[in-house]
Tab-separated table of C-alpha atoms and ligand atoms in Angstrom:
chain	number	residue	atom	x	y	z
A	1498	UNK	CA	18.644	16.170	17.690
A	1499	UNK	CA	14.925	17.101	18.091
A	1500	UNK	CA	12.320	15.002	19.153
A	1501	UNK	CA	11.071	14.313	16.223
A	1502	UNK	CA	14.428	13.302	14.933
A	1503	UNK	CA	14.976	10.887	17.801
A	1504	UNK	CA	11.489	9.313	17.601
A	1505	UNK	CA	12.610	9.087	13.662
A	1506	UNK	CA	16.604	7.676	15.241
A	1507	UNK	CA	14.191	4.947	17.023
A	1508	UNK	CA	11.666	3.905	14.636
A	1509	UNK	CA	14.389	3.431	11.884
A	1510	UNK	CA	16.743	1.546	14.063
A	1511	UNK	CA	14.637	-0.308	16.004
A	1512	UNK	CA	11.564	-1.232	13.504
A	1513	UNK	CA	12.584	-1.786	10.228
A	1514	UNK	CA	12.932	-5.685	10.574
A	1515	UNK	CA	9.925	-5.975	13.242
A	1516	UNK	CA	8.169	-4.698	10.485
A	1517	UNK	CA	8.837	-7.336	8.135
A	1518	UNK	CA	7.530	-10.360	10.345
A	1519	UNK	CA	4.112	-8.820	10.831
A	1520	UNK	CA	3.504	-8.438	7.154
A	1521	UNK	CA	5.075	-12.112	6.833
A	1522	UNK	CA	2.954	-13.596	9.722
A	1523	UNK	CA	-0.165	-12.018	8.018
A	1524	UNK	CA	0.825	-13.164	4.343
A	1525	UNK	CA	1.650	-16.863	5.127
A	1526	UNK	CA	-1.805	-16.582	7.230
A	1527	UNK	CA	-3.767	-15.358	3.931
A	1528	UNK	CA	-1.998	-17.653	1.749
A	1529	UNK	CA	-3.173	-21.019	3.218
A	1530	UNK	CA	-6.348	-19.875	1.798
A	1531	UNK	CA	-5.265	-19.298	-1.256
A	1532	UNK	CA	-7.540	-20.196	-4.133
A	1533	UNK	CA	-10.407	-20.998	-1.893
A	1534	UNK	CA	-12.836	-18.538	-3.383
A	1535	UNK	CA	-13.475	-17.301	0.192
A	1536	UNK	CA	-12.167	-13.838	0.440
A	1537	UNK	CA	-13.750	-13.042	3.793
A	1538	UNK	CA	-12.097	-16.153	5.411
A	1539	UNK	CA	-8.469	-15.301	4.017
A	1540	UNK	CA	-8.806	-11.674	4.977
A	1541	UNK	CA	-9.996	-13.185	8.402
A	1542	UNK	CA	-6.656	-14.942	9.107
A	1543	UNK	CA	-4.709	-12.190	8.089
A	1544	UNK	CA	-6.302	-9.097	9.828
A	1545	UNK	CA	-5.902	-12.065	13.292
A	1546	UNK	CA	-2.329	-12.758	12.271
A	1547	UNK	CA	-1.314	-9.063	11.693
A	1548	UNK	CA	-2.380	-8.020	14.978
A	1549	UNK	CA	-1.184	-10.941	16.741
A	1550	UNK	CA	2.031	-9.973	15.663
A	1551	UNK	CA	1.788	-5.840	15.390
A	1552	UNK	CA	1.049	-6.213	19.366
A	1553	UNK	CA	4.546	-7.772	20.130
A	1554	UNK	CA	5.767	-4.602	18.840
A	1555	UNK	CA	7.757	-2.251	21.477
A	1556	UNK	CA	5.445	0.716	19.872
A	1557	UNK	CA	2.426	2.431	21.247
A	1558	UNK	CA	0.528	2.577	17.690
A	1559	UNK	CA	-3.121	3.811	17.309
A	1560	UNK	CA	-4.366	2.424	13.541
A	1561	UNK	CA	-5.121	5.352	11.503
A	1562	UNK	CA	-5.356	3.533	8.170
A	1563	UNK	CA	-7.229	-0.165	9.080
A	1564	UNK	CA	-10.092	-2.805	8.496
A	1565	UNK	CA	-12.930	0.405	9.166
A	1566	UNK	CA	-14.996	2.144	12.239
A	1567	UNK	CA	-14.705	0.387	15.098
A	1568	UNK	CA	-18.255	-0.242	14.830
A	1569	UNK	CA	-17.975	-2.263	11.677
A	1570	UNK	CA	-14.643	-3.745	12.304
A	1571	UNK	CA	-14.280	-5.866	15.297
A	1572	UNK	CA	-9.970	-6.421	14.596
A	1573	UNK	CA	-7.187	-3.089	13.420
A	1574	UNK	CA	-10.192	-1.063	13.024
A	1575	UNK	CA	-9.489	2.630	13.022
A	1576	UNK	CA	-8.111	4.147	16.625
A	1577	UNK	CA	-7.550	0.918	17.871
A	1578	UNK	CA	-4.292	1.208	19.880
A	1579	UNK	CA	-1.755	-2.017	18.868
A	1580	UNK	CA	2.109	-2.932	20.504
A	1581	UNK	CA	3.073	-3.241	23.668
A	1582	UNK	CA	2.450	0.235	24.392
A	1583	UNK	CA	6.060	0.742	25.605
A	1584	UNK	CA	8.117	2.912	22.535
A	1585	UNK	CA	7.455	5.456	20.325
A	1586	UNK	CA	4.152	6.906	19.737
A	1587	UNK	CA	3.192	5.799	15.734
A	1588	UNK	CA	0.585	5.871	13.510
A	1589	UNK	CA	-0.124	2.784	11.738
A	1590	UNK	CA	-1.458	2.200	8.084
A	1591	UNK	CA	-2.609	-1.055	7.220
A	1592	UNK	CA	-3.470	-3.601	5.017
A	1593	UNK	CA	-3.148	-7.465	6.111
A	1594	UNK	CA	-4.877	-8.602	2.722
A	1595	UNK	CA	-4.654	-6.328	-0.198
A	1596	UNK	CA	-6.634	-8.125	-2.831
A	1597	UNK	CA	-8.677	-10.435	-1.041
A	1598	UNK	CA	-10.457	-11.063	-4.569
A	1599	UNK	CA	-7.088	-11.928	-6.157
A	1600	UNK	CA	-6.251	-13.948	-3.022
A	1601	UNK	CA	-9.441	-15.878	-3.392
A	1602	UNK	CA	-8.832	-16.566	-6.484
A	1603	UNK	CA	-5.152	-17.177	-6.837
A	1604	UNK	CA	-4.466	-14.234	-9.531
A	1605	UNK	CA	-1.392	-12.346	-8.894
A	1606	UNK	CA	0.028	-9.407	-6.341
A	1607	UNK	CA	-1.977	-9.775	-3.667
A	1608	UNK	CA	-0.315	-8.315	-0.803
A	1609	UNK	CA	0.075	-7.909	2.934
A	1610	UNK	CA	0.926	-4.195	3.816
A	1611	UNK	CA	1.867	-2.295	6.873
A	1612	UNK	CA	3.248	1.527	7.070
A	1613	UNK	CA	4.364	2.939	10.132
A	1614	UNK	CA	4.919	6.695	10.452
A	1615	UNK	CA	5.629	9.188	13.375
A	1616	UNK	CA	1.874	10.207	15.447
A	1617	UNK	CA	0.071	12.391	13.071
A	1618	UNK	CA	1.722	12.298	9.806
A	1619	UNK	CA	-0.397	10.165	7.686
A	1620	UNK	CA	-3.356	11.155	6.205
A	1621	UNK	CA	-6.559	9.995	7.869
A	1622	UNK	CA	-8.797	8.938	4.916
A	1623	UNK	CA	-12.112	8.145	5.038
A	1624	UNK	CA	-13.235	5.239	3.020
A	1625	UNK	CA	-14.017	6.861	-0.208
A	1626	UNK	CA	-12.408	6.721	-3.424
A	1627	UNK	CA	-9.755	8.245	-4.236
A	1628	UNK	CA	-8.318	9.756	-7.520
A	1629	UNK	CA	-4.803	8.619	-8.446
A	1630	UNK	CA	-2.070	9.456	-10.228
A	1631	UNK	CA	1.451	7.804	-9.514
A	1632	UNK	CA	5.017	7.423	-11.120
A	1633	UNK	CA	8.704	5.755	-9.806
A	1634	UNK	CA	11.465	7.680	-8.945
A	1635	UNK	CA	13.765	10.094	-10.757
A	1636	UNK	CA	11.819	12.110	-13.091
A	1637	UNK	CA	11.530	15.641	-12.647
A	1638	UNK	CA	9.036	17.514	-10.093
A	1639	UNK	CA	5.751	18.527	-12.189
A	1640	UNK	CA	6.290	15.285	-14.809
A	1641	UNK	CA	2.512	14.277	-13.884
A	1642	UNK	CA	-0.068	16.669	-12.681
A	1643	UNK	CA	-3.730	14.834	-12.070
A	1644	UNK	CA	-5.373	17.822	-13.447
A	1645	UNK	CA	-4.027	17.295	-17.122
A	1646	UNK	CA	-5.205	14.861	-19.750
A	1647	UNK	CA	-3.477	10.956	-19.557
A	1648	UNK	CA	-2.387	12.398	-22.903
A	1649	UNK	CA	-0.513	14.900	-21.425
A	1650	UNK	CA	0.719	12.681	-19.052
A	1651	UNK	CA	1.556	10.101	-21.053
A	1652	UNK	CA	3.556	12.314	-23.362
A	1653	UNK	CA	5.383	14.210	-20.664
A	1654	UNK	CA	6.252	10.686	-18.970
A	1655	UNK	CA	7.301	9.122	-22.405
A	1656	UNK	CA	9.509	12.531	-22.700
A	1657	UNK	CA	10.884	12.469	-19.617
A	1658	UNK	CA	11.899	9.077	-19.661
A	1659	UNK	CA	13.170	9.212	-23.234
A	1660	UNK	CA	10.974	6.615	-24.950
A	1661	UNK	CA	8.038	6.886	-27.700
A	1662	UNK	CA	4.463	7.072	-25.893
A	1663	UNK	CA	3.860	3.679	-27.576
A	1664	UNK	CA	6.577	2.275	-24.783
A	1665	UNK	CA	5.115	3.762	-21.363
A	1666	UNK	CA	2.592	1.375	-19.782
A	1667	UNK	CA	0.046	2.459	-17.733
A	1668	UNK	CA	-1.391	0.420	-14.886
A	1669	UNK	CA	-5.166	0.758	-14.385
A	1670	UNK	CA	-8.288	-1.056	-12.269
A	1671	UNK	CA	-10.313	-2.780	-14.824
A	1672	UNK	CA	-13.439	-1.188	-13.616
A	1673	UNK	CA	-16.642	-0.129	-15.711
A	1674	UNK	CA	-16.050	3.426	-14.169
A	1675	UNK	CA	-12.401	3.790	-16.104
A	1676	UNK	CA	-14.321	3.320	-19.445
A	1677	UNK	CA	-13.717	6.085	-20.772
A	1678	UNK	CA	-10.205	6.891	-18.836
A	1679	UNK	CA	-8.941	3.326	-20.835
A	1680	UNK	CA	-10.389	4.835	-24.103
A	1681	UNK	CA	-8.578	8.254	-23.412
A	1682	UNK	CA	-4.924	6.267	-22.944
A	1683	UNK	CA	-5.400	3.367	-25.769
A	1684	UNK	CA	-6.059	6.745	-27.945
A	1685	UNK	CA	-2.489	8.006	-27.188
A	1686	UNK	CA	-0.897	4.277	-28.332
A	1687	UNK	CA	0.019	3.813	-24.818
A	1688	UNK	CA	-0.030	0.017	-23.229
A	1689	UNK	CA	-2.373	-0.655	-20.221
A	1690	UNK	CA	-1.976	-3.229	-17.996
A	1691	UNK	CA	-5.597	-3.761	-16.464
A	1692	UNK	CA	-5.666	-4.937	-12.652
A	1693	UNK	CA	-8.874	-7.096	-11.239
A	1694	UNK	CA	-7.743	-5.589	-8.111
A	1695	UNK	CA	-4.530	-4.416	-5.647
A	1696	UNK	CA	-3.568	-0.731	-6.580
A	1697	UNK	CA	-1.426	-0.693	-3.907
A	1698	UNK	CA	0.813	-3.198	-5.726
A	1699	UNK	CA	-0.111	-1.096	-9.020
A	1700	UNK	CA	1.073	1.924	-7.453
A	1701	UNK	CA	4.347	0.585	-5.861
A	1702	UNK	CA	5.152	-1.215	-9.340
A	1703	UNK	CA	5.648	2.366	-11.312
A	1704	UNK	CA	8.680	2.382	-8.549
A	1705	UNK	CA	10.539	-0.313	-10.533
A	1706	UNK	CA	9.506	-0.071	-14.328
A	1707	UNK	CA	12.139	-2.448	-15.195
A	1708	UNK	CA	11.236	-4.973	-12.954
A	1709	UNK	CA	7.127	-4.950	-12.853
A	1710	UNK	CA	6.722	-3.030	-16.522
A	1711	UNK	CA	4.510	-0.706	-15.373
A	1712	UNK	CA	5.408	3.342	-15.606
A	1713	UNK	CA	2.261	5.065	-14.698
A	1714	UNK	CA	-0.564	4.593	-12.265
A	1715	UNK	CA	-3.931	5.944	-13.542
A	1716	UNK	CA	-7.725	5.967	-11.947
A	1717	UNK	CA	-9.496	5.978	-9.200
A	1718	UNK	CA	-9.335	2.951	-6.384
A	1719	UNK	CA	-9.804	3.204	-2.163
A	1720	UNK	CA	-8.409	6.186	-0.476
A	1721	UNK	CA	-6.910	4.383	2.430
A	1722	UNK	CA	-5.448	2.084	-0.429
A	1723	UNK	CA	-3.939	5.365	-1.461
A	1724	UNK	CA	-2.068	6.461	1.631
A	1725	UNK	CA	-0.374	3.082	1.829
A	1726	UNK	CA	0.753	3.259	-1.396
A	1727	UNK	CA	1.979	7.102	-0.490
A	1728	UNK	CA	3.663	6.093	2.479
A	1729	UNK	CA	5.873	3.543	0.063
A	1730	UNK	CA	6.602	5.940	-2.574
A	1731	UNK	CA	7.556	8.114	0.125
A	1732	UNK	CA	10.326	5.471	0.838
A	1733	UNK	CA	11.424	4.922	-2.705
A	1734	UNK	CA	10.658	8.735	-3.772
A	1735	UNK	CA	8.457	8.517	-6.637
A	1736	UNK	CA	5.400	10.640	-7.144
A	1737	UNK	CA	1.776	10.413	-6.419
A	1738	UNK	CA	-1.180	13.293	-6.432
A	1739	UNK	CA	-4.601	11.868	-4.761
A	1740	UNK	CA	-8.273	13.729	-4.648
A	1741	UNK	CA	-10.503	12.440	-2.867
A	1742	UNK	CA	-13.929	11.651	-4.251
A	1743	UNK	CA	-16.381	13.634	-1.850
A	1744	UNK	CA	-19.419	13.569	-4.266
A	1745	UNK	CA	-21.988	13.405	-1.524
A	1746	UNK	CA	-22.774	15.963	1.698
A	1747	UNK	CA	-22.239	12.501	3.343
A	1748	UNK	CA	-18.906	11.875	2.509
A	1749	UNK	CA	-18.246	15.728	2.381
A	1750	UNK	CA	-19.030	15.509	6.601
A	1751	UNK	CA	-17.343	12.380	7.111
A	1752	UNK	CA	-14.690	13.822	5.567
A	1753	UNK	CA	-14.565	17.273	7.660
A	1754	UNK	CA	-15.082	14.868	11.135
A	1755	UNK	CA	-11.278	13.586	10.147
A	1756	UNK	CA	-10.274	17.227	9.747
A	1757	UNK	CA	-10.019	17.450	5.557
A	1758	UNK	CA	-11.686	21.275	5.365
A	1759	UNK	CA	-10.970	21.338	1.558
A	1760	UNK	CA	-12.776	18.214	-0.241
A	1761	UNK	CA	-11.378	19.113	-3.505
A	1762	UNK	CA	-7.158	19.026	-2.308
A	1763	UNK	CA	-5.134	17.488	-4.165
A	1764	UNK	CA	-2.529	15.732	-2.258
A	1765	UNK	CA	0.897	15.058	-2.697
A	1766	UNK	CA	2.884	11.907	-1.390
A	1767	UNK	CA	4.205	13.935	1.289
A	1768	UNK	CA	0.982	15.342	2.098
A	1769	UNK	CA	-0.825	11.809	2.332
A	1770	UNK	CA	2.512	10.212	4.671
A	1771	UNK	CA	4.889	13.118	6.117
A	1772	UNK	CA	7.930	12.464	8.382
A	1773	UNK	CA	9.466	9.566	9.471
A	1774	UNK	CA	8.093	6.128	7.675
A	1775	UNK	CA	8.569	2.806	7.365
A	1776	UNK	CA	6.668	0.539	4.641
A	1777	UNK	CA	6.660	-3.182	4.718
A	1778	UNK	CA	4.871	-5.526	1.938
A	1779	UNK	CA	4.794	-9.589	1.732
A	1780	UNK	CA	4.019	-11.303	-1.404
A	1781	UNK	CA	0.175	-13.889	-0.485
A	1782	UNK	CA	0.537	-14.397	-4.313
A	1783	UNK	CA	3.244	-14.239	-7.148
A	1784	UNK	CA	3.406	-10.725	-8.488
A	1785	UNK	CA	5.155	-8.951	-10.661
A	1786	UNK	CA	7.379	-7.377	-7.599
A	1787	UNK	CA	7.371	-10.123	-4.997
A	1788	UNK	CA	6.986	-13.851	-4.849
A	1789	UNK	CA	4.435	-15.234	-2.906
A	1790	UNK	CA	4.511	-17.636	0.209
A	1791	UNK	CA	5.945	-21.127	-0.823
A	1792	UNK	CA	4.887	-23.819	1.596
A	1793	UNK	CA	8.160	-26.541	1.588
A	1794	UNK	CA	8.586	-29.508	2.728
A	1795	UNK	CA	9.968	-28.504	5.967
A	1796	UNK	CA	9.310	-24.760	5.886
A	1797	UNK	CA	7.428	-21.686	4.612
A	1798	UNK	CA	9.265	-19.123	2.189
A	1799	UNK	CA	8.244	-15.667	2.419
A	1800	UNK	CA	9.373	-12.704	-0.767
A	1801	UNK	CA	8.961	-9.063	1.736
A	1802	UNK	CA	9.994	-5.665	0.262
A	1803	UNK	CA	10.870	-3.123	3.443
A	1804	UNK	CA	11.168	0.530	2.946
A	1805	UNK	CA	12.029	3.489	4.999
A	1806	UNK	CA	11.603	6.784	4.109
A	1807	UNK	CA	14.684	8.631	5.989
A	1808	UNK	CA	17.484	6.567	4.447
A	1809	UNK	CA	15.565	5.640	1.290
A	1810	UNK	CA	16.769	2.102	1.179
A	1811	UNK	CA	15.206	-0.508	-0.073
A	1812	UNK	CA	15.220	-4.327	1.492
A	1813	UNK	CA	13.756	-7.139	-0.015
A	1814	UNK	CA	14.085	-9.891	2.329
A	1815	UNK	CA	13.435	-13.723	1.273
A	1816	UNK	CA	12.816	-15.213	4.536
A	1817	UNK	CA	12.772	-19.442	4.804
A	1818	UNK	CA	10.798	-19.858	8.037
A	1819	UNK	CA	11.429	-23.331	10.067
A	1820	UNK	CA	9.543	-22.880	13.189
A	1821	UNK	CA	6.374	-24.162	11.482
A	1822	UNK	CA	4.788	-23.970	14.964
A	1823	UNK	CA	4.853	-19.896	14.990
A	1824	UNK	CA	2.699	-19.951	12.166
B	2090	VTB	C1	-8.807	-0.785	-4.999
B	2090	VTB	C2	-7.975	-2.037	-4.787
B	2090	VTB	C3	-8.513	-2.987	-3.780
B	2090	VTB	O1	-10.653	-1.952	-4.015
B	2090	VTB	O2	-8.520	0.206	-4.067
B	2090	VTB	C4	-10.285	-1.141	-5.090
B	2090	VTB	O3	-6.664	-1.714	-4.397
B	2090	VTB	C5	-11.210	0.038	-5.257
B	2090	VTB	O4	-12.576	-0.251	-5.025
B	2090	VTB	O5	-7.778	-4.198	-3.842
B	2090	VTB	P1	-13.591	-1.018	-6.031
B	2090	VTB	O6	-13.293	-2.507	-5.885
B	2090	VTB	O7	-14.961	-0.669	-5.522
B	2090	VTB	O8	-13.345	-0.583	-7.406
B	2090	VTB	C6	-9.996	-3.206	-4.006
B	2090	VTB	O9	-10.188	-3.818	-5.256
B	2090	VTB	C7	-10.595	-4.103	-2.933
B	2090	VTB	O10	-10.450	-3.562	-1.679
């Protein structure tokens, strides 16, 4: 065993469940604000309950993927150092409100989200956009390419999978900026399913068609949004190709201080999270994937989906919480 594979031994054995409380603690957090129209408050009580909860972790984690610079983010901003700082050395992705809109208003899928990969293997994305392109698991390498037309994607999908176009849904941001992108797929007779918000949840439902209804992933949404959503289709081994939008000599430098030389790359799931990784999301609100927190009588109810990447397994864990006092 090398040391990566040991460090990989540990994190699986070791994390997987840990995992699963921090998104829980930071998705029961968000969810008592449910509905409140105050997005900045809910994602408040998430990003405190996340790292409450990330720093009882036996890991010595640096956030790679967080809430910003340091300078503009005073919690889990990027390079801050979270867990005990006794364990393996990880990177850590995160997102302790994914939708903060949908939160605020009570709409469906938002999410708390956490990814945890060996030191160095996920990509460090600036906050720019990001061009996306996703599908689930077991179609053939080269179904999707983001370079061709959502016709031709659309029609290779619908091929692969062995349906008529008119049965693949796409999942896409409803954003003025996908105008003509939404024009281009209703063209083919392919279904969309437009999103106010959460792509991370629209990118992880292409994983389970038959659950969430959604096949493809199309547009262009936050490129640390996009290396979470990697980092779970790494788990569950669909595919994803990302560009990042560097259309100023701004975000071309920005970019090149995190080490991307080539602003045009595409990237591949395994180029955005590499290695060893584990991917945890808990339901704030109902979704097409995961239920969100019930508050009971006597106790909380949390819907989690835990992933990791070397074993491939998937976990959804319905938790009923008791110790009200934790939370
Ligand atoms: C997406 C989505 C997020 O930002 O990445 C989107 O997943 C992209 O940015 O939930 P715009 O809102 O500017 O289109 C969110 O909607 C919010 O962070």
């Amino acid at each position: 065993m090398n040391a990566a594979q040991k460090i990989g031994a540990s994190l699986d054995r070791v994390l997987t469940m840990e995992l699963v409380r921090v998104t829980e603690r930071a998705a029961v957090a968000a969810a008592r604000l449910r509905g409140r129209g105050d997005e900045k408050a809910a994602d408040q009580v998430a990003v405190d309950a996340m790292r409450k909860e990330l720093n009882h972790l036996a890991i010595k984690g640096t956030v790679v993927i967080g809430e910003g610079e340091r300078d503009e983010a005073p919690m889990l901003y990027i390079g801050e150092e979270v867990g005990t700082g006794k364990g393996p050395s990880v990177d850590i992705a995160l997102d302790p409100l994914e939708g903060t809109t949908i939160c605020a208003k009570n709409l469906p899928n938002a999410l708390a989200v956490v990814a945890l990969a060996e030191k160095g293997s996920l990509l460090n994305a600036p906050d720019v956009y990001m061009d996306k392109i996703a599908i689930g698991p077991g179609y053939p390498e080269g179904t999707i390419d983001i370079d061709a037309s959502p016709a031709e994607n659309i029609a290779s999908l619908a091929k692969a999978k062995g349906v008529t176009i008119g049965e693949i849904t796409t999942c896409i941001l409803d954003r003025p900026r996908h105008a003509k992108l939404i024009e281009a797929v209703r063209a083919t007779g392919a279904a969309i399913r437009l999103i106010g918000d959460g792509d991370v949840a629209g990118v992880i439902h292409t994983t389970d068609p038959e659950e969430t209804g959604i096949d493809l992933y199309l547009g262009t949404g936050g490129a640390p949004e996009g290396v979470l959503a990697a980092a779970a289709l790494r788990c569950t081994g669909g595919q994803m190709q990302g560009r990042l939008i560097l259309d100023t000599p701004e975000k071309v430098a920005r970019a090149a201080k995190m080490g991307i030389s080539d602003p045009k790359k595409v990237y591949r799931t395994d180029e955005m999270a590499r290695g060893d990784v584990l991917f945890a999301a808990t339901g704030v609100t109902d979704g097409n994937m995961l239920q969100g927190v019930k508050f009971g009588r006597n106790y909380i109810t949390t819907h989690t989906i835990v992933l990791r990447s070397s074993s491939r397994t998937v976990r959804e864990i319905k938790a009923r919480h008791q110790d009200l006092d934790k939370f």
